[in-house]
Tab-separated table of C-alpha atoms in Angstrom:
chain	number	residue	atom	x	y	z
A	206	MET	CA	-3.771	-39.123	-4.930
A	207	ARG	CA	-1.138	-36.623	-5.947
A	208	PHE	CA	1.784	-36.055	-3.616
A	209	ILE	CA	0.994	-32.359	-3.017
A	210	THR	CA	-2.554	-33.157	-1.851
A	211	LEU	CA	-1.308	-35.137	1.145
A	212	PRO	CA	0.337	-32.160	2.926
A	213	LEU	CA	-2.774	-30.069	2.204
A	214	LEU	CA	-5.047	-32.750	3.660
A	215	ASN	CA	-2.839	-33.066	6.724
A	216	LEU	CA	-2.999	-29.321	7.364
A	217	GLY	CA	-6.761	-29.406	6.826
A	218	ARG	CA	-7.242	-31.908	9.640
A	219	ARG	CA	-6.590	-29.186	12.200
A	220	PRO	CA	-7.815	-26.090	10.337
A	221	LEU	CA	-7.842	-23.784	13.362
A	222	ARG	CA	-4.273	-24.649	14.304
A	223	SER	CA	-3.095	-24.288	10.717
A	224	VAL	CA	-4.859	-20.941	10.309
A	225	LEU	CA	-3.465	-19.567	13.574
A	226	THR	CA	0.044	-20.642	12.552
A	227	ALA	CA	-0.341	-18.912	9.183
A	228	VAL	CA	-1.736	-15.795	10.898
A	229	GLY	CA	1.235	-15.662	13.268
A	230	LEU	CA	3.616	-15.903	10.347
A	231	THR	CA	1.592	-13.285	8.454
A	232	LEU	CA	1.943	-10.791	11.293
A	233	ALA	CA	5.680	-11.465	11.585
A	234	VAL	CA	6.267	-10.927	7.855
A	235	ALA	CA	3.993	-7.860	7.754
A	236	GLY	CA	5.929	-6.341	10.643
A	237	PHE	CA	9.211	-7.115	8.899
A	238	VAL	CA	8.089	-5.469	5.648
A	239	ALA	CA	6.693	-2.408	7.434
A	240	LEU	CA	9.717	-1.849	9.691
A	241	ILE	CA	12.306	-2.293	6.950
A	242	GLY	CA	10.171	-0.243	4.566
A	243	LEU	CA	9.902	2.610	7.078
A	244	THR	CA	13.667	2.771	7.521
A	245	ARG	CA	14.401	2.546	3.810
A	246	GLY	CA	11.604	4.991	3.052
A	247	LEU	CA	13.094	7.613	5.335
A	248	GLU	CA	16.520	7.102	3.775
A	249	ARG	CA	15.107	7.227	0.244
A	250	ALA	CA	13.172	10.430	0.904
A	251	TRP	CA	16.277	12.087	2.300
A	252	VAL	CA	18.521	11.043	-0.587
A	253	ASP	CA	15.891	12.043	-3.167
A	254	SER	CA	15.620	15.502	-1.630
A	255	PHE	CA	19.291	16.070	-2.505
A	256	ALA	CA	18.816	14.586	-5.976
A	257	ASP	CA	16.026	17.128	-6.586
A	258	ARG	CA	18.574	19.903	-6.152
A	259	GLY	CA	21.195	18.306	-8.357
A	260	THR	CA	23.629	18.241	-5.429
A	261	HIS	CA	26.722	16.120	-6.111
A	262	LEU	CA	28.485	16.273	-2.736
A	263	VAL	CA	27.286	17.155	0.744
A	264	GLY	CA	29.718	18.687	3.229
A	265	LEU	CA	28.866	17.724	6.830
A	266	LYS	CA	30.419	18.386	10.210
A	267	LYS	CA	32.867	15.526	10.776
A	268	GLY	CA	32.107	13.462	13.864
A	269	ALA	CA	28.563	14.788	14.324
A	270	VAL	CA	26.156	12.082	15.511
A	271	GLU	CA	23.055	13.890	14.280
A	272	ILE	CA	23.297	16.123	11.222
A	273	LEU	CA	20.541	18.538	12.272
A	274	THR	CA	22.400	19.525	15.441
A	275	ALA	CA	25.724	20.103	13.658
A	276	SER	CA	27.024	23.561	12.772
A	277	LEU	CA	29.521	24.794	10.213
A	278	ASP	CA	30.733	28.323	9.572
A	279	GLN	CA	28.782	29.552	6.546
A	280	HIS	CA	31.797	31.581	5.377
A	281	LEU	CA	33.660	28.350	4.597
A	282	ALA	CA	31.627	28.344	1.380
A	283	VAL	CA	33.968	31.024	0.021
A	284	ASP	CA	37.016	28.783	0.521
A	285	LEU	CA	35.197	25.767	-0.898
A	286	ARG	CA	34.398	27.611	-4.132
A	287	ARG	CA	38.100	28.262	-4.670
A	288	VAL	CA	38.912	24.552	-4.868
A	289	GLU	CA	39.606	23.444	-8.436
A	290	GLY	CA	36.754	21.282	-9.724
A	291	VAL	CA	34.089	22.825	-7.481
A	292	ARG	CA	31.500	24.633	-9.568
A	293	SER	CA	29.178	25.998	-6.889
A	294	VAL	CA	28.587	25.807	-3.124
A	295	ALA	CA	25.382	26.579	-1.233
A	296	GLY	CA	25.153	26.573	2.554
A	297	GLU	CA	21.935	25.298	4.108
A	298	LEU	CA	20.502	25.423	7.613
A	299	THR	CA	17.926	22.741	8.422
A	300	ASP	CA	15.811	21.938	11.458
A	301	LEU	CA	12.524	20.393	12.539
A	302	LEU	CA	10.083	23.044	13.761
A	303	THR	CA	6.382	23.123	14.611
A	304	VAL	CA	3.690	25.094	12.851
A	305	ALA	CA	0.592	26.586	14.464
A	306	ASP	CA	-1.412	23.340	14.534
A	307	GLY	CA	1.424	21.432	16.219
A	308	GLN	CA	2.568	19.643	13.065
A	309	THR	CA	6.319	19.082	12.821
A	310	VAL	CA	7.824	20.188	9.512
A	311	ILE	CA	11.266	20.401	7.949
A	312	VAL	CA	12.375	24.019	7.640
A	313	ASN	CA	15.275	24.796	5.306
A	314	GLY	CA	17.154	28.069	5.183
A	315	TRP	CA	18.864	28.703	1.836
A	316	GLN	CA	21.488	31.299	1.065
A	317	GLU	CA	20.252	34.176	-1.030
A	318	ASN	CA	21.136	33.911	-4.733
A	319	SER	CA	22.321	30.297	-4.362
A	320	TYR	CA	21.717	27.783	-7.137
A	321	LEU	CA	19.244	25.925	-4.894
A	322	TRP	CA	16.432	28.378	-5.594
A	323	GLN	CA	16.726	27.676	-9.322
A	324	THR	CA	15.971	23.977	-8.794
A	325	LEU	CA	12.441	24.609	-7.521
A	326	HIS	CA	9.397	23.890	-9.691
A	327	LEU	CA	7.100	26.782	-8.858
A	328	LEU	CA	3.358	26.038	-8.870
A	329	SER	CA	2.081	29.415	-7.735
A	330	GLY	CA	3.315	32.693	-6.309
A	331	HIS	CA	6.974	33.685	-6.321
A	332	GLN	CA	10.207	33.081	-4.440
A	333	PRO	CA	10.895	35.011	-1.208
A	334	ARG	CA	12.154	38.507	-1.961
A	335	LEU	CA	15.473	39.544	-0.445
A	336	GLU	CA	14.018	42.701	1.088
A	337	TYR	CA	11.350	40.706	2.966
A	338	LEU	CA	12.633	38.399	5.691
A	339	ASN	CA	9.153	37.206	6.659
A	340	GLU	CA	8.317	35.448	3.388
A	341	ALA	CA	8.425	31.681	2.982
A	342	MET	CA	7.763	29.031	0.365
A	343	LEU	CA	5.790	25.859	1.044
A	344	GLY	CA	6.127	22.468	-0.567
A	345	HIS	CA	2.973	21.278	-2.308
A	346	GLY	CA	2.288	18.591	0.308
A	347	LEU	CA	2.723	20.986	3.226
A	348	ALA	CA	0.563	23.637	1.549
A	349	GLU	CA	-2.251	21.099	1.186
A	350	ALA	CA	-1.874	19.917	4.787
A	351	LEU	CA	-2.038	23.497	6.097
A	352	ASN	CA	-4.589	24.578	3.483
A	353	ALA	CA	-2.310	27.531	2.766
A	354	LYS	CA	-2.012	29.583	-0.416
A	355	PRO	CA	0.243	32.456	-1.542
A	356	GLY	CA	-0.578	35.600	0.387
A	357	GLN	CA	-1.777	33.777	3.485
A	358	GLU	CA	0.031	33.698	6.810
A	359	VAL	CA	1.541	30.692	8.582
A	360	THR	CA	3.165	30.513	12.011
A	361	VAL	CA	6.383	28.557	12.472
A	362	ALA	CA	8.063	28.233	15.884
A	363	GLY	CA	6.222	31.342	17.058
A	364	SER	CA	7.217	33.452	14.033
A	365	SER	CA	4.713	34.554	11.396
A	366	PHE	CA	5.447	34.216	7.683
A	367	PHE	CA	3.579	35.193	4.553
A	368	VAL	CA	3.420	32.438	1.962
A	369	ALA	CA	5.256	33.788	-1.070
A	370	GLY	CA	4.851	30.701	-3.246
A	371	VAL	CA	4.180	26.982	-3.472
A	372	PHE	CA	6.554	24.548	-5.188
A	373	GLN	CA	6.461	20.868	-6.128
A	374	GLN	CA	9.436	18.494	-6.312
A	375	SER	CA	9.723	14.757	-6.954
A	376	SER	CA	10.836	14.113	-3.369
A	377	VAL	CA	8.195	13.583	-0.685
A	378	MET	CA	10.454	15.206	1.904
A	379	ALA	CA	10.933	18.311	-0.239
A	380	ASN	CA	7.185	18.604	-0.848
A	381	GLY	CA	6.568	18.530	2.891
A	382	SER	CA	9.120	21.220	3.731
A	383	LEU	CA	9.119	24.970	4.262
A	384	LEU	CA	11.777	27.255	2.745
A	385	VAL	CA	12.962	30.595	4.082
A	386	PRO	CA	16.060	32.741	3.460
A	387	LEU	CA	19.082	31.574	5.434
A	388	LYS	CA	19.306	34.759	7.512
A	389	THR	CA	15.700	34.349	8.590
A	390	LEU	CA	16.163	30.816	9.893
A	391	GLN	CA	19.455	31.736	11.557
A	392	ARG	CA	17.639	34.478	13.466
A	393	ILE	CA	14.811	32.165	14.555
A	394	MET	CA	17.218	29.470	15.736
A	395	ASN	CA	19.822	31.866	17.180
A	396	ARG	CA	22.490	30.374	14.926
A	397	GLU	CA	23.808	33.442	13.121
A	398	GLY	CA	26.665	32.650	10.759
A	399	SER	CA	26.051	28.888	10.887
A	400	VAL	CA	24.799	26.293	8.426
A	401	THR	CA	24.007	22.616	8.875
A	402	PHE	CA	25.815	21.479	5.735
A	403	PHE	CA	27.017	22.568	2.303
A	404	ASN	CA	25.530	21.527	-1.041
A	405	VAL	CA	28.381	21.194	-3.543
A	406	LEU	CA	28.217	21.090	-7.345
A	407	VAL	CA	31.296	19.719	-9.140
A	408	ASP	CA	32.540	19.792	-12.730
A	409	LYS	CA	32.694	16.032	-13.463
A	410	PRO	CA	30.183	14.186	-11.254
A	411	GLU	CA	30.014	11.213	-13.657
A	412	ASP	CA	33.773	10.539	-13.488
A	413	ARG	CA	34.099	8.302	-10.420
A	414	GLN	CA	37.876	8.384	-10.194
A	415	TRP	CA	38.026	12.155	-10.621
A	416	LEU	CA	35.276	12.609	-8.022
A	417	GLN	CA	37.129	10.459	-5.494
A	418	GLU	CA	40.317	12.462	-6.069
A	419	LEU	CA	38.365	15.687	-5.521
A	420	LYS	CA	36.925	14.339	-2.264
A	421	ASP	CA	40.421	13.408	-1.099
A	422	ARG	CA	41.669	16.930	-1.835
A	423	LEU	CA	38.702	18.470	-0.035
A	424	HIS	CA	39.268	16.293	3.022
A	425	LEU	CA	42.908	17.338	3.160
A	426	GLN	CA	42.054	21.022	2.938
A	427	PHE	CA	38.975	20.943	5.207
A	428	ASP	CA	39.773	18.358	7.857
A	429	ASP	CA	36.689	19.135	9.984
A	430	ILE	CA	34.229	18.530	7.119
A	431	LEU	CA	33.107	15.144	5.812
A	432	PHE	CA	32.268	15.160	2.090
A	433	LEU	CA	29.810	12.506	0.938
A	434	GLU	CA	28.062	11.715	-2.309
A	435	THR	CA	24.306	12.074	-1.994
A	436	ASP	CA	23.671	8.317	-2.311
A	437	ASP	CA	25.958	7.678	0.669
A	438	ILE	CA	24.588	10.280	3.045
A	439	ALA	CA	21.943	8.047	4.659
A	440	GLU	CA	24.396	5.162	5.063
A	441	ASN	CA	26.771	7.365	7.043
A	442	ASN	CA	24.200	8.913	9.375
A	443	GLU	CA	24.409	7.525	12.914
A	444	ILE	CA	20.694	7.982	13.630
A	445	MET	CA	19.841	6.077	10.441
A	446	ARG	CA	22.149	3.274	11.531
A	447	ILE	CA	20.341	3.063	14.862
A	448	PHE	CA	16.959	2.964	13.097
A	449	ARG	CA	18.186	0.208	10.785
A	450	ALA	CA	19.568	-1.817	13.685
A	451	MET	CA	16.315	-1.470	15.643
A	452	ALA	CA	14.212	-2.451	12.629
A	453	TRP	CA	16.327	-5.509	11.852
A	454	GLY	CA	16.529	-6.520	15.510
A	455	THR	CA	12.763	-6.347	15.992
A	456	SER	CA	12.157	-8.177	12.718
A	457	VAL	CA	14.582	-10.978	13.584
A	458	VAL	CA	12.813	-11.519	16.921
A	459	ALA	CA	9.405	-11.639	15.186
A	460	LEU	CA	10.607	-14.077	12.517
A	461	THR	CA	12.290	-16.270	15.142
A	462	ILE	CA	8.986	-16.513	17.007
A	463	ALA	CA	7.294	-17.423	13.710
A	464	LEU	CA	9.899	-20.157	13.164
A	465	VAL	CA	9.186	-21.598	16.618
A	466	VAL	CA	5.427	-21.508	15.913
A	467	ILE	CA	5.906	-23.479	12.680
A	468	LEU	CA	8.164	-25.980	14.435
A	469	ASN	CA	5.656	-26.436	17.269
A	470	THR	CA	2.710	-26.879	14.895
A	471	LEU	CA	4.450	-29.523	12.801
A	472	LEU	CA	5.864	-31.277	15.855
A	473	MET	CA	2.370	-31.614	17.302
A	474	SER	CA	1.134	-32.865	13.936
A	475	VAL	CA	3.858	-35.524	13.765
A	476	THR	CA	3.095	-36.686	17.315
A	477	GLU	CA	-0.623	-36.996	16.554
A	478	ARG	CA	0.097	-38.959	13.360
A	479	THR	CA	2.650	-41.376	14.789
A	480	ARG	CA	0.526	-44.432	13.980
A	481	GLU	CA	-0.264	-43.133	10.479
A	482	LEU	CA	3.399	-42.511	9.738
A	483	GLY	CA	4.201	-46.016	10.934
A	484	VAL	CA	1.616	-47.438	8.524
A	485	LEU	CA	3.085	-45.451	5.630
A	486	SER	CA	6.550	-46.717	6.521
A	487	ALA	CA	5.269	-50.296	6.707
A	488	LEU	CA	3.642	-49.888	3.294
A	489	GLY	CA	7.006	-49.074	1.787
A	490	TRP	CA	7.205	-45.305	1.957
A	491	SER	CA	10.832	-44.247	1.990
A	492	PRO	CA	12.175	-41.937	4.719
A	493	ALA	CA	12.860	-39.316	2.043
A	494	ARG	CA	9.210	-39.304	0.989
A	495	ILE	CA	7.942	-38.942	4.550
A	496	LEU	CA	10.525	-36.209	5.109
A	497	ALA	CA	9.288	-34.375	2.019
A	498	VAL	CA	5.643	-34.509	3.187
A	499	ILE	CA	6.397	-32.880	6.544
A	500	ILE	CA	8.692	-30.234	5.048
A	501	CYS	CA	6.077	-29.444	2.387
A	502	GLU	CA	3.557	-28.775	5.150
A	503	GLY	CA	5.926	-26.217	6.655
A	504	MET	CA	6.550	-24.626	3.254
A	505	ILE	CA	2.813	-24.362	2.531
A	506	LEU	CA	2.164	-22.640	5.861
A	507	ALA	CA	5.101	-20.315	5.230
A	508	LEU	CA	3.976	-19.521	1.681
A	509	LEU	CA	0.469	-18.587	2.815
A	510	GLY	CA	1.764	-16.478	5.688
A	511	GLY	CA	4.545	-14.946	3.597
A	512	VAL	CA	2.328	-13.806	0.724
A	513	ALA	CA	-0.374	-12.457	3.039
A	514	GLY	CA	2.195	-10.767	5.285
A	515	ALA	CA	4.067	-9.178	2.379
A	516	LEU	CA	0.854	-7.712	0.958
A	517	ILE	CA	-0.380	-6.460	4.331
A	518	GLY	CA	3.020	-4.951	5.128
A	519	PHE	CA	3.202	-3.266	1.713
A	520	PHE	CA	-0.220	-1.620	1.989
A	521	ALA	CA	0.372	-0.724	5.642
A	522	LEU	CA	3.539	1.083	4.559
A	523	GLN	CA	1.634	3.044	1.901
A	524	PHE	CA	-0.932	4.024	4.528
A	525	LEU	CA	1.645	5.053	7.131
A	526	ALA	CA	3.286	7.382	4.609
A	527	THR	CA	0.068	9.438	4.461
A	528	VAL	CA	-0.620	9.916	8.176
A	529	GLU	CA	0.870	12.204	10.790
A	530	PRO	CA	3.585	12.442	11.920
A	531	LEU	CA	5.205	10.462	9.067
A	532	ARG	CA	3.655	12.408	6.203
A	533	GLY	CA	6.320	14.393	4.428
A	534	PHE	CA	9.164	12.343	5.912
A	535	LEU	CA	8.641	8.949	4.321
A	536	GLN	CA	8.852	7.750	0.735
A	537	PRO	CA	7.839	4.041	0.566
A	538	ALA	CA	10.832	2.093	-0.724
A	539	ILE	CA	9.654	-1.516	-1.031
A	540	THR	CA	9.541	-2.925	-4.569
A	541	LEU	CA	7.644	-5.934	-5.913
A	542	ARG	CA	10.950	-7.715	-6.410
A	543	GLN	CA	11.814	-7.224	-2.750
A	544	LEU	CA	8.380	-8.525	-1.751
A	545	ALA	CA	8.970	-11.629	-3.879
A	546	GLU	CA	12.361	-12.129	-2.232
A	547	ILE	CA	10.757	-11.811	1.211
A	548	CYS	CA	8.157	-14.440	0.269
A	549	ALA	CA	10.907	-16.770	-0.967
A	550	ALA	CA	12.855	-16.265	2.265
A	551	THR	CA	9.706	-17.024	4.253
A	552	VAL	CA	9.232	-20.317	2.383
A	553	LEU	CA	12.831	-21.163	3.253
A	554	LEU	CA	11.971	-20.341	6.861
A	555	GLY	CA	9.100	-22.819	6.659
A	556	MET	CA	11.466	-25.448	5.286
A	557	VAL	CA	13.850	-24.894	8.196
A	558	GLY	CA	10.973	-24.975	10.684
A	559	GLY	CA	9.750	-28.273	9.274
A	560	PHE	CA	13.141	-29.998	9.224
A	561	TYR	CA	13.289	-31.147	12.867
A	562	PRO	CA	9.696	-32.478	12.950
A	563	ALA	CA	10.402	-34.234	9.626
A	564	MET	CA	13.564	-35.846	10.996
A	565	ARG	CA	11.603	-37.011	14.011
A	566	ALA	CA	8.943	-38.467	11.725
A	567	VAL	CA	11.421	-40.569	9.712
A	568	SER	CA	13.075	-41.827	12.899
A	569	ILE	CA	9.868	-43.493	14.093
A	570	ASP	CA	10.112	-47.279	14.378
A	571	PRO	CA	7.239	-48.702	12.258
A	572	VAL	CA	6.609	-51.558	14.728
A	573	LYS	CA	6.361	-49.221	17.720
A	574	ALA	CA	4.332	-46.739	15.687
A	575	LEU	CA	1.697	-49.368	14.851
A	576	ARG	CA	1.244	-50.005	18.592
A	577	TYR	CA	0.975	-46.272	19.343
A	578	GLU	CA	-2.384	-45.112	20.657
């Protein structure tokens, strides 16, 4: 009999208990993958929406807890453009508003004639004309969800707009958004003269040292604005930090419960096999070999639960990205490498969960074990 078959046979003696343990671990890992994937997916979608525009730096209200509620004077863009090394600046007003069917969408207001409009990949129609303040553009995903085409009318926050055109970007968040001229959104939100943040293009974005020096100069000149590179914007958002903390906290609790389940299952198994373990010890099995058998049982349970949980969590994440209200806000950000790392960590969890029962097994006195009933 090969060594690996013994742990498998031991787990097969109580199939229902082994299956339930693996199922519990599967649910814990699936929840971990889904929660972490949701948080990362939201961050990734947000960062990618800036990458679509070619934005190098984002100027935000310093000290604001939530970016969408922050306001900056749109006329600061004039002063920003005068800074040496700044190529272009575009103010943007952003908010979450509801359309006629109750769906929540991202609505962006862009300054007229800003470089942002040139970054759009137009599928049909045209961009909003300056003389018409009731024209809007829809992302491809939003247009499909609303079944809207150029020339049709959509209602946003009680205001009616004619669809001027439909665009498609690489970012899920951009494809689920609605674009209007800045003045139009300012009027709807009663925020005349305000923007949420500034999109900044610079001369040497690839030169890290030069870019840091430019940021330092900008911070000195505009002390109420925080300038961040697009890859750092999600990391510095307080709401994102709260989401990350909640996801990790919930996942840690779930995985801790899974660890206790593994420990309990193996502890019960060791207690039931006290006499058998005593016989093996009497036959010359070393403590290390007995220890390895019990730990292998924990690793096998963890491997089964980890692989199943990682796959379920991955596909659940793909599904969640397509349903309301997450559609248009989430870009799944779990890779196969990360899934493999999660499975490896789960096996390690099984090893830890099996350590105490294994230590108890090797501490059994063979003489007393042979008398155990």
